[in-house]
Short mmCIF file of N, CA and C in Angstrom, two decimals:
data_model
loop_
_atom_site.label_atom_id
_atom_site.label_comp_id
_atom_site.label_asym_id
_atom_site.label_seq_id
_atom_site.Cartn_x
_atom_site.Cartn_y
_atom_site.Cartn_z
N MET Z 1 260.88 80.74 41.84
CA MET Z 1 262.04 79.87 41.92
C MET Z 1 262.95 80.35 43.06
N LYS Z 2 263.10 81.67 43.13
CA LYS Z 2 263.97 82.21 44.17
C LYS Z 2 263.43 81.86 45.57
N TYR Z 3 262.12 81.95 45.75
CA TYR Z 3 261.50 81.64 47.04
C TYR Z 3 261.76 80.17 47.42
N ILE Z 4 261.58 79.28 46.46
CA ILE Z 4 261.77 77.85 46.72
C ILE Z 4 263.22 77.58 47.12
N LEU Z 5 264.15 78.12 46.37
CA LEU Z 5 265.57 77.90 46.69
C LEU Z 5 265.92 78.50 48.05
N ARG Z 6 265.36 79.67 48.36
CA ARG Z 6 265.64 80.30 49.66
C ARG Z 6 265.12 79.41 50.79
N CYS Z 7 263.92 78.84 50.64
CA CYS Z 7 263.38 77.95 51.66
C CYS Z 7 264.28 76.73 51.89
N ILE Z 8 264.74 76.16 50.80
CA ILE Z 8 265.62 74.98 50.89
C ILE Z 8 266.94 75.34 51.57
N LEU Z 9 267.56 76.43 51.12
CA LEU Z 9 268.84 76.83 51.68
C LEU Z 9 268.72 77.22 53.15
N ASP Z 10 267.65 77.91 53.50
CA ASP Z 10 267.44 78.28 54.91
C ASP Z 10 267.34 77.02 55.78
N ARG Z 11 266.64 76.04 55.28
CA ARG Z 11 266.48 74.78 56.03
C ARG Z 11 267.82 74.06 56.18
N VAL Z 12 268.59 74.01 55.11
CA VAL Z 12 269.90 73.34 55.14
C VAL Z 12 270.81 74.05 56.13
N LEU Z 13 270.81 75.38 56.09
CA LEU Z 13 271.65 76.13 57.02
C LEU Z 13 271.21 75.91 58.47
N ALA Z 14 269.91 75.91 58.71
CA ALA Z 14 269.39 75.69 60.06
C ALA Z 14 269.75 74.30 60.56
N GLU Z 15 269.62 73.29 59.71
CA GLU Z 15 269.97 71.92 60.09
C GLU Z 15 271.46 71.79 60.37
N ALA Z 16 272.28 72.43 59.53
CA ALA Z 16 273.73 72.36 59.72
C ALA Z 16 274.12 73.04 61.03
N GLN Z 17 273.46 74.15 61.32
CA GLN Z 17 273.76 74.84 62.56
C GLN Z 17 273.28 74.01 63.76
N GLY Z 18 272.10 73.42 63.64
CA GLY Z 18 271.58 72.59 64.72
C GLY Z 18 272.42 71.36 64.97
N ALA Z 19 273.06 70.84 63.94
CA ALA Z 19 273.91 69.65 64.08
C ALA Z 19 275.33 70.00 64.51
N GLY Z 20 275.57 71.29 64.69
CA GLY Z 20 276.90 71.71 65.12
C GLY Z 20 277.91 71.80 64.00
N ARG Z 21 277.47 71.74 62.77
CA ARG Z 21 278.39 71.84 61.62
C ARG Z 21 278.72 73.29 61.30
N LEU Z 22 277.88 74.21 61.76
CA LEU Z 22 278.13 75.64 61.60
C LEU Z 22 278.08 76.28 62.98
N GLY Z 23 279.00 77.18 63.25
CA GLY Z 23 279.02 77.86 64.53
C GLY Z 23 277.82 78.79 64.69
N GLU Z 24 277.52 79.14 65.94
CA GLU Z 24 276.38 80.01 66.23
C GLU Z 24 276.58 81.42 65.68
N ASN Z 25 277.83 81.87 65.57
CA ASN Z 25 278.07 83.23 65.12
C ASN Z 25 278.47 83.30 63.64
N VAL Z 26 278.14 82.29 62.86
CA VAL Z 26 278.38 82.31 61.42
C VAL Z 26 277.31 83.17 60.77
N ASN Z 27 277.72 84.03 59.86
CA ASN Z 27 276.78 84.88 59.14
C ASN Z 27 276.00 84.02 58.15
N LEU Z 28 274.70 83.92 58.36
CA LEU Z 28 273.85 83.08 57.50
C LEU Z 28 273.12 83.88 56.43
N SER Z 29 273.50 85.12 56.25
CA SER Z 29 272.83 85.92 55.21
C SER Z 29 273.44 85.58 53.84
N TYR Z 30 272.62 85.65 52.84
CA TYR Z 30 273.06 85.36 51.48
C TYR Z 30 272.08 86.01 50.52
N ASP Z 31 272.45 86.05 49.26
CA ASP Z 31 271.55 86.56 48.23
C ASP Z 31 271.62 85.61 47.04
N LEU Z 32 270.51 85.37 46.45
CA LEU Z 32 270.45 84.54 45.25
C LEU Z 32 270.42 85.45 44.04
N ILE Z 33 271.35 85.25 43.14
CA ILE Z 33 271.44 86.10 41.95
C ILE Z 33 271.27 85.22 40.72
N PHE Z 34 270.29 85.56 39.93
CA PHE Z 34 270.01 84.83 38.70
C PHE Z 34 270.45 85.67 37.51
N PRO Z 35 271.02 85.04 36.49
CA PRO Z 35 271.40 85.82 35.31
C PRO Z 35 270.16 86.29 34.56
N GLU Z 36 270.30 87.39 33.86
CA GLU Z 36 269.20 87.89 33.04
C GLU Z 36 268.93 86.90 31.91
N ILE Z 37 267.67 86.76 31.57
CA ILE Z 37 267.30 85.89 30.45
C ILE Z 37 267.60 86.64 29.16
N ASP Z 38 268.37 86.01 28.31
CA ASP Z 38 268.77 86.61 27.04
C ASP Z 38 267.88 86.06 25.94
N LEU Z 39 266.99 86.91 25.43
CA LEU Z 39 266.05 86.46 24.39
C LEU Z 39 266.77 86.05 23.11
N ASP Z 40 267.90 86.69 22.80
CA ASP Z 40 268.65 86.31 21.60
C ASP Z 40 269.16 84.89 21.71
N ASP Z 41 269.61 84.48 22.91
CA ASP Z 41 270.06 83.10 23.11
C ASP Z 41 268.92 82.13 22.87
N ASN Z 42 267.74 82.45 23.39
CA ASN Z 42 266.58 81.58 23.21
C ASN Z 42 266.19 81.48 21.74
N LYS Z 43 266.27 82.57 21.03
CA LYS Z 43 265.95 82.55 19.60
C LYS Z 43 266.95 81.68 18.84
N GLN Z 44 268.23 81.79 19.20
CA GLN Z 44 269.25 80.97 18.54
C GLN Z 44 269.04 79.49 18.84
N LEU Z 45 268.72 79.16 20.09
CA LEU Z 45 268.46 77.77 20.45
C LEU Z 45 267.23 77.23 19.73
N ALA Z 46 266.18 78.04 19.65
CA ALA Z 46 264.97 77.62 18.95
C ALA Z 46 265.26 77.39 17.48
N GLY Z 47 266.03 78.27 16.87
CA GLY Z 47 266.40 78.11 15.46
C GLY Z 47 267.23 76.86 15.24
N ALA Z 48 268.16 76.60 16.15
CA ALA Z 48 269.00 75.41 16.03
C ALA Z 48 268.17 74.14 16.22
N ALA Z 49 267.23 74.16 17.17
CA ALA Z 49 266.35 73.00 17.38
C ALA Z 49 265.49 72.75 16.16
N ASN Z 50 264.98 73.81 15.57
CA ASN Z 50 264.16 73.68 14.36
C ASN Z 50 264.99 73.10 13.20
N ALA Z 51 266.20 73.61 13.02
CA ALA Z 51 267.06 73.11 11.95
C ALA Z 51 267.42 71.64 12.18
N LEU Z 52 267.71 71.28 13.42
CA LEU Z 52 268.03 69.89 13.73
C LEU Z 52 266.83 68.98 13.46
N THR Z 53 265.64 69.43 13.86
CA THR Z 53 264.43 68.63 13.63
C THR Z 53 264.20 68.41 12.14
N GLN Z 54 264.38 69.46 11.35
CA GLN Z 54 264.21 69.32 9.90
C GLN Z 54 265.25 68.38 9.31
N ALA Z 55 266.49 68.48 9.79
CA ALA Z 55 267.55 67.60 9.28
C ALA Z 55 267.28 66.15 9.66
N LEU Z 56 266.83 65.92 10.89
CA LEU Z 56 266.51 64.55 11.31
C LEU Z 56 265.34 63.99 10.53
N THR Z 57 264.34 64.82 10.26
CA THR Z 57 263.18 64.39 9.48
C THR Z 57 263.61 64.01 8.06
N ALA Z 58 264.46 64.83 7.46
CA ALA Z 58 264.96 64.53 6.11
C ALA Z 58 265.79 63.25 6.09
N ALA Z 59 266.66 63.09 7.09
CA ALA Z 59 267.50 61.88 7.15
C ALA Z 59 266.63 60.64 7.35
N LYS Z 60 265.60 60.76 8.16
CA LYS Z 60 264.67 59.63 8.37
C LYS Z 60 263.96 59.30 7.07
N ALA Z 61 263.51 60.32 6.34
CA ALA Z 61 262.81 60.11 5.07
C ALA Z 61 263.72 59.43 4.05
N GLN Z 62 265.01 59.70 4.10
CA GLN Z 62 265.97 59.08 3.19
C GLN Z 62 266.36 57.67 3.63
N GLY Z 63 265.91 57.27 4.83
CA GLY Z 63 266.26 55.96 5.34
C GLY Z 63 267.65 55.91 5.94
N TRP Z 64 268.18 57.06 6.31
CA TRP Z 64 269.54 57.14 6.83
C TRP Z 64 269.61 56.89 8.33
N LEU Z 65 268.48 57.01 9.05
CA LEU Z 65 268.48 56.74 10.47
C LEU Z 65 267.10 56.33 10.93
N SER Z 66 267.06 55.70 12.08
CA SER Z 66 265.80 55.21 12.64
C SER Z 66 265.16 56.28 13.52
N ASP Z 67 263.89 56.06 13.86
CA ASP Z 67 263.21 56.94 14.80
C ASP Z 67 263.99 57.00 16.11
N GLU Z 68 264.46 55.85 16.56
CA GLU Z 68 265.17 55.78 17.83
C GLU Z 68 266.42 56.65 17.82
N THR Z 69 267.20 56.57 16.75
CA THR Z 69 268.42 57.38 16.66
C THR Z 69 268.08 58.86 16.57
N ALA Z 70 267.06 59.19 15.78
CA ALA Z 70 266.65 60.59 15.67
C ALA Z 70 266.22 61.14 17.02
N MET Z 71 265.45 60.35 17.76
CA MET Z 71 265.02 60.79 19.09
C MET Z 71 266.21 60.95 20.02
N ARG Z 72 267.12 60.01 19.98
CA ARG Z 72 268.29 60.07 20.85
C ARG Z 72 269.09 61.35 20.57
N LEU Z 73 269.28 61.68 19.29
CA LEU Z 73 270.02 62.89 18.94
C LEU Z 73 269.28 64.15 19.37
N LEU Z 74 267.97 64.17 19.18
CA LEU Z 74 267.18 65.34 19.59
C LEU Z 74 267.21 65.53 21.10
N PHE Z 75 267.05 64.44 21.85
CA PHE Z 75 267.08 64.54 23.31
C PHE Z 75 268.47 64.97 23.79
N LYS Z 76 269.52 64.48 23.14
CA LYS Z 76 270.87 64.86 23.52
C LYS Z 76 271.08 66.35 23.28
N PHE Z 77 270.61 66.85 22.13
CA PHE Z 77 270.72 68.28 21.84
C PHE Z 77 270.00 69.11 22.89
N ALA Z 78 268.82 68.64 23.31
CA ALA Z 78 268.01 69.36 24.29
C ALA Z 78 268.58 69.24 25.70
N GLY Z 79 269.57 68.35 25.89
CA GLY Z 79 270.16 68.18 27.21
C GLY Z 79 269.27 67.40 28.15
N GLU Z 80 268.37 66.60 27.59
CA GLU Z 80 267.44 65.82 28.40
C GLU Z 80 267.87 64.36 28.42
N ASP Z 81 267.79 63.76 29.59
CA ASP Z 81 268.10 62.34 29.74
C ASP Z 81 266.78 61.57 29.75
N ILE Z 82 266.30 61.26 28.57
CA ILE Z 82 265.01 60.58 28.40
C ILE Z 82 265.28 59.22 27.78
N SER Z 83 264.68 58.20 28.33
CA SER Z 83 264.81 56.86 27.77
C SER Z 83 264.03 56.79 26.46
N VAL Z 84 264.75 56.56 25.38
CA VAL Z 84 264.10 56.48 24.06
C VAL Z 84 263.12 55.31 24.04
N HIS Z 85 263.50 54.18 24.63
CA HIS Z 85 262.62 53.02 24.63
C HIS Z 85 261.33 53.29 25.40
N ASP Z 86 261.44 53.96 26.55
CA ASP Z 86 260.24 54.30 27.32
C ASP Z 86 259.37 55.29 26.56
N GLU Z 87 260.01 56.25 25.91
CA GLU Z 87 259.25 57.26 25.15
C GLU Z 87 258.54 56.62 23.96
N LEU Z 88 259.22 55.72 23.27
CA LEU Z 88 258.57 55.02 22.14
C LEU Z 88 257.38 54.19 22.63
N ALA Z 89 257.51 53.57 23.79
CA ALA Z 89 256.40 52.80 24.35
C ALA Z 89 255.22 53.72 24.68
N ARG Z 90 255.51 54.89 25.23
CA ARG Z 90 254.43 55.84 25.53
C ARG Z 90 253.75 56.31 24.26
N ILE Z 91 254.53 56.56 23.22
CA ILE Z 91 253.97 57.00 21.93
C ILE Z 91 253.05 55.92 21.38
N ARG Z 92 253.52 54.68 21.41
CA ARG Z 92 252.68 53.57 20.91
C ARG Z 92 251.40 53.46 21.72
N GLY Z 93 251.50 53.63 23.05
CA GLY Z 93 250.32 53.58 23.91
C GLY Z 93 249.33 54.69 23.59
N GLU Z 94 249.83 55.89 23.35
CA GLU Z 94 248.95 57.01 23.01
C GLU Z 94 248.29 56.78 21.65
N GLN Z 95 249.05 56.27 20.70
CA GLN Z 95 248.48 56.01 19.38
C GLN Z 95 247.41 54.93 19.45
N ALA Z 96 247.65 53.91 20.26
CA ALA Z 96 246.68 52.82 20.39
C ALA Z 96 245.39 53.30 21.06
N SER Z 97 245.51 54.26 21.97
CA SER Z 97 244.31 54.73 22.67
C SER Z 97 243.67 55.92 21.97
N GLY Z 98 244.24 56.35 20.85
CA GLY Z 98 243.66 57.44 20.08
C GLY Z 98 243.99 58.82 20.63
N GLN Z 99 244.96 58.93 21.54
CA GLN Z 99 245.31 60.23 22.12
C GLN Z 99 246.17 61.06 21.18
N ALA Z 100 246.92 60.42 20.33
CA ALA Z 100 247.81 61.14 19.43
C ALA Z 100 247.64 60.59 18.03
N PRO Z 101 247.70 61.45 17.02
CA PRO Z 101 247.59 60.94 15.65
C PRO Z 101 248.81 60.11 15.29
N PRO Z 102 248.63 59.04 14.51
CA PRO Z 102 249.78 58.22 14.10
C PRO Z 102 250.74 59.06 13.26
N GLN Z 103 252.01 58.78 13.41
CA GLN Z 103 253.04 59.50 12.67
C GLN Z 103 253.30 58.80 11.34
N ASP Z 104 253.27 59.57 10.26
CA ASP Z 104 253.60 59.01 8.94
C ASP Z 104 255.11 59.04 8.80
N ALA Z 105 255.69 57.93 8.42
CA ALA Z 105 257.14 57.88 8.26
C ALA Z 105 257.49 57.45 6.87
#
């Protein structure tokens, strides 16, 4: 990841300098610093995702919410911008072609 970002930033700096947006004597050195991965944070997130999934499954079983709402809440928790309608269409397509087992609801 660091290599990819460095390549992109080097190119942006070179283009900016070539376009005259940065002076010739500007210091172009930099360092990319990534935070340490905290395994405890990942464990807490995994536990929270598991608890949310169980709660959504129970609420669905009680008839308190639809698949669409459960998916929307799960995707929101995960911080993903996924179209629920597109995802449901993909699920139906996979089930029709035998790629995924049908979900019992």
